[in-house]
mmCIF file of C-alpha atoms in Angstrom:
data_model
loop_
_atom_site.group_PDB
_atom_site.id
_atom_site.type_symbol
_atom_site.label_atom_id
_atom_site.label_comp_id
_atom_site.label_asym_id
_atom_site.label_seq_id
_atom_site.Cartn_x
_atom_site.Cartn_y
_atom_site.Cartn_z
ATOM 1 C CA MET A 24 18.171 -16.077 -20.484
ATOM 2 C CA ILE A 25 16.932 -18.125 -17.455
ATOM 3 C CA ALA A 26 16.679 -16.753 -13.650
ATOM 4 C CA GLY A 27 16.754 -19.510 -10.979
ATOM 5 C CA CYS A 28 16.103 -19.071 -7.226
ATOM 6 C CA THR A 29 17.763 -18.930 -4.218
ATOM 7 C CA GLY A 30 16.845 -20.533 -0.993
ATOM 8 C CA ASN A 31 15.039 -17.326 0.197
ATOM 9 C CA GLY A 32 12.858 -17.168 -3.107
ATOM 10 C CA VAL A 33 14.441 -14.128 -4.647
ATOM 11 C CA LYS A 34 15.518 -15.157 -8.227
ATOM 12 C CA TYR A 35 19.159 -15.302 -9.118
ATOM 13 C CA VAL A 36 20.001 -13.558 -12.434
ATOM 14 C CA PRO A 37 23.154 -13.788 -14.218
ATOM 15 C CA LEU A 38 24.525 -10.317 -15.099
ATOM 16 C CA PRO A 39 24.861 -8.450 -17.233
ATOM 17 C CA LEU A 40 21.733 -8.376 -18.972
ATOM 18 C CA THR A 41 20.879 -7.791 -22.603
ATOM 19 C CA PHE A 42 18.282 -5.701 -23.760
ATOM 20 C CA THR A 43 15.405 -7.234 -25.735
ATOM 21 C CA ASP A 44 12.238 -5.039 -26.164
ATOM 22 C CA SER A 45 9.963 -8.047 -24.627
ATOM 23 C CA ALA A 46 7.683 -8.553 -21.523
ATOM 24 C CA GLU A 47 10.466 -11.426 -20.351
ATOM 25 C CA PHE A 48 13.146 -8.510 -20.537
ATOM 26 C CA ASP A 49 11.074 -6.802 -17.892
ATOM 27 C CA GLU A 50 10.403 -9.747 -15.765
ATOM 28 C CA ILE A 51 13.966 -10.918 -15.395
ATOM 29 C CA LEU A 52 15.356 -6.863 -14.735
ATOM 30 C CA SER A 53 12.529 -6.733 -12.218
ATOM 31 C CA ALA A 54 13.985 -9.530 -10.458
ATOM 32 C CA ALA A 55 17.775 -8.334 -10.702
ATOM 33 C CA LEU A 56 16.617 -5.263 -9.378
ATOM 34 C CA LEU A 57 14.443 -6.860 -6.340
ATOM 35 C CA SER A 58 17.742 -9.058 -5.327
ATOM 36 C CA SER A 59 19.405 -5.937 -4.427
ATOM 37 C CA GLU A 60 22.443 -6.402 -6.944
ATOM 38 C CA ASP A 61 24.400 -3.274 -7.091
ATOM 39 C CA PRO A 62 24.797 -2.277 -9.801
ATOM 40 C CA VAL A 63 22.433 -4.197 -12.226
ATOM 41 C CA VAL A 64 24.212 -3.755 -15.811
ATOM 42 C CA VAL A 65 22.087 -3.802 -19.115
ATOM 43 C CA LYS A 66 23.964 -3.931 -22.453
ATOM 44 C CA VAL A 67 21.695 -1.849 -24.777
ATOM 45 C CA ALA A 68 22.109 -0.536 -28.468
ATOM 46 C CA PHE A 69 20.032 2.285 -29.381
ATOM 47 C CA ASN A 70 20.034 6.024 -29.807
ATOM 48 C CA GLU A 71 19.444 8.450 -27.090
ATOM 49 C CA ASN A 72 16.608 10.267 -29.410
ATOM 50 C CA SER A 73 14.701 6.768 -29.839
ATOM 51 C CA LEU A 74 14.300 5.425 -26.489
ATOM 52 C CA PRO A 75 12.164 2.471 -26.151
ATOM 53 C CA LYS A 76 9.100 2.683 -24.242
ATOM 54 C CA ARG A 77 9.854 0.014 -22.165
ATOM 55 C CA ILE A 78 13.087 1.860 -21.085
ATOM 56 C CA GLU A 79 11.086 5.044 -20.478
ATOM 57 C CA HIS A 80 8.851 3.121 -18.083
ATOM 58 C CA TRP A 81 12.047 2.085 -16.264
ATOM 59 C CA PHE A 82 13.575 5.521 -16.303
ATOM 60 C CA ALA A 83 9.667 6.825 -14.992
ATOM 61 C CA MET A 84 10.117 4.549 -12.008
ATOM 62 C CA VAL A 85 13.366 5.884 -10.971
ATOM 63 C CA ASN A 86 12.612 9.370 -11.501
ATOM 64 C CA ASP A 87 9.007 9.159 -9.760
ATOM 65 C CA SER A 88 10.529 7.652 -6.632
ATOM 66 C CA GLY A 89 13.118 10.574 -6.235
ATOM 67 C CA GLY A 90 16.233 8.890 -8.192
ATOM 68 C CA LYS A 91 18.252 10.374 -11.095
ATOM 69 C CA VAL A 92 18.807 9.396 -14.419
ATOM 70 C CA GLN A 93 21.908 10.714 -15.663
ATOM 71 C CA MET A 94 24.256 10.303 -18.963
ATOM 72 C CA ARG A 95 27.577 9.265 -19.018
ATOM 73 C CA THR A 96 29.591 10.111 -21.933
ATOM 74 C CA LYS A 97 33.180 9.105 -22.871
ATOM 75 C CA LEU A 98 33.961 12.845 -21.858
ATOM 76 C CA ASP A 99 32.383 11.939 -18.532
ATOM 77 C CA VAL A 100 31.239 15.474 -17.956
ATOM 78 C CA ARG A 101 30.470 16.132 -14.452
ATOM 79 C CA ASP A 102 29.182 18.990 -12.528
ATOM 80 C CA GLY A 103 30.708 20.818 -9.515
ATOM 81 C CA ASN A 104 29.508 18.157 -7.206
ATOM 82 C CA GLY A 105 31.460 15.619 -9.021
ATOM 83 C CA ASN A 106 27.919 14.290 -9.900
ATOM 84 C CA ILE A 107 27.421 13.277 -13.788
ATOM 85 C CA LEU A 108 25.064 15.865 -15.445
ATOM 86 C CA PHE A 109 21.325 14.827 -15.256
ATOM 87 C CA PHE A 110 20.236 13.138 -18.549
ATOM 88 C CA TYR A 111 18.810 16.044 -20.817
ATOM 89 C CA GLU A 112 15.225 16.868 -20.837
ATOM 90 C CA LEU A 113 14.339 13.272 -21.299
ATOM 91 C CA LEU A 114 12.144 12.863 -18.387
ATOM 92 C CA LYS A 115 9.692 15.332 -19.502
ATOM 93 C CA ARG A 116 8.595 12.632 -22.010
ATOM 94 C CA VAL A 117 8.233 10.205 -19.339
ATOM 95 C CA PHE A 118 5.951 11.927 -17.100
ATOM 96 C CA ASN A 119 2.826 10.336 -16.803
ATOM 97 C CA VAL A 120 3.780 7.351 -18.946
ATOM 98 C CA GLY A 121 1.467 4.557 -18.738
ATOM 99 C CA TYR A 122 3.052 1.388 -17.112
ATOM 100 C CA ASN A 123 2.410 -1.609 -14.816
ATOM 101 C CA ARG A 124 3.964 0.089 -11.577
ATOM 102 C CA GLU A 125 4.081 -3.147 -9.614
ATOM 103 C CA LEU A 126 6.456 -4.873 -12.246
ATOM 104 C CA TYR A 127 8.808 -1.619 -12.122
ATOM 105 C CA LYS A 128 8.658 -0.968 -8.486
ATOM 106 C CA PRO A 129 11.906 -2.755 -7.673
ATOM 107 C CA ALA A 130 13.541 0.378 -9.547
ATOM 108 C CA GLU A 131 12.074 2.500 -6.850
ATOM 109 C CA ARG A 132 15.863 2.441 -4.670
ATOM 110 C CA TYR A 133 18.135 2.905 -7.678
ATOM 111 C CA ASP A 134 19.385 5.620 -10.024
ATOM 112 C CA ALA A 135 19.816 5.086 -13.702
ATOM 113 C CA VAL A 136 23.393 5.875 -15.408
ATOM 114 C CA LEU A 137 23.402 5.372 -19.122
ATOM 115 C CA SER A 138 26.726 5.312 -21.092
ATOM 116 C CA LYS A 139 26.737 6.916 -24.258
ATOM 117 C CA ASP A 140 29.233 6.327 -27.120
ATOM 118 C CA ASP A 141 30.148 9.654 -28.281
ATOM 119 C CA ASP A 142 31.524 8.475 -31.611
ATOM 120 C CA THR A 143 28.434 6.558 -32.789
ATOM 121 C CA GLY A 144 25.647 8.381 -30.566
ATOM 122 C CA GLN A 145 24.742 5.212 -29.324
ATOM 123 C CA ILE A 146 23.750 4.020 -25.899
ATOM 124 C CA THR A 147 25.486 1.167 -24.942
ATOM 125 C CA LYS A 148 25.106 0.563 -21.254
ATOM 126 C CA LEU A 149 22.729 1.071 -18.682
ATOM 127 C CA GLU A 150 23.204 0.873 -14.984
ATOM 128 C CA PHE A 151 20.976 0.630 -11.873
ATOM 129 C CA LYS A 152 22.745 1.832 -8.692
ATOM 130 C CA LEU A 153 21.481 1.494 -5.585
ATOM 131 C CA ARG A 154 20.762 4.811 -3.800
ATOM 132 C CA ALA A 155 22.442 5.078 -0.487
ATOM 133 C CA ASN A 156 19.570 7.187 1.282
ATOM 134 C CA VAL A 157 16.769 4.547 0.450
ATOM 135 C CA VAL A 158 15.592 2.698 3.323
ATOM 136 C CA GLY A 159 16.186 -1.098 3.237
ATOM 137 C CA THR A 160 19.439 -1.020 1.083
ATOM 138 C CA ASN A 161 22.891 -2.365 2.009
#
């Protein structure tokens, strides 16, 4: 994947991204989130019980900044307010995770929604969606 620069110095990143467990992926996702793209979609393939540490770092930044990490299944279970139910107790594992806060900082303006295939139990997609109440968003 190659990211180019726009005239304003912000990197252009073609979407959707595909998750790779690498520092390069973090750099590319950081650039995509910095560009205020909405949503930023990442194709993934992992089990909800074995999240890559790299993904946990992104979730930690979303959570630490007041955002939500949520799960969407084929059933698309929603609470009484029409919101997708919170993504289990995963965030308890994510608290106090050591990570490079500057690299993950662009996630502060986003919520994260994971899509799960109920048949396989696999997480297939991760979407970062801009929060409407964050200063500096569209």
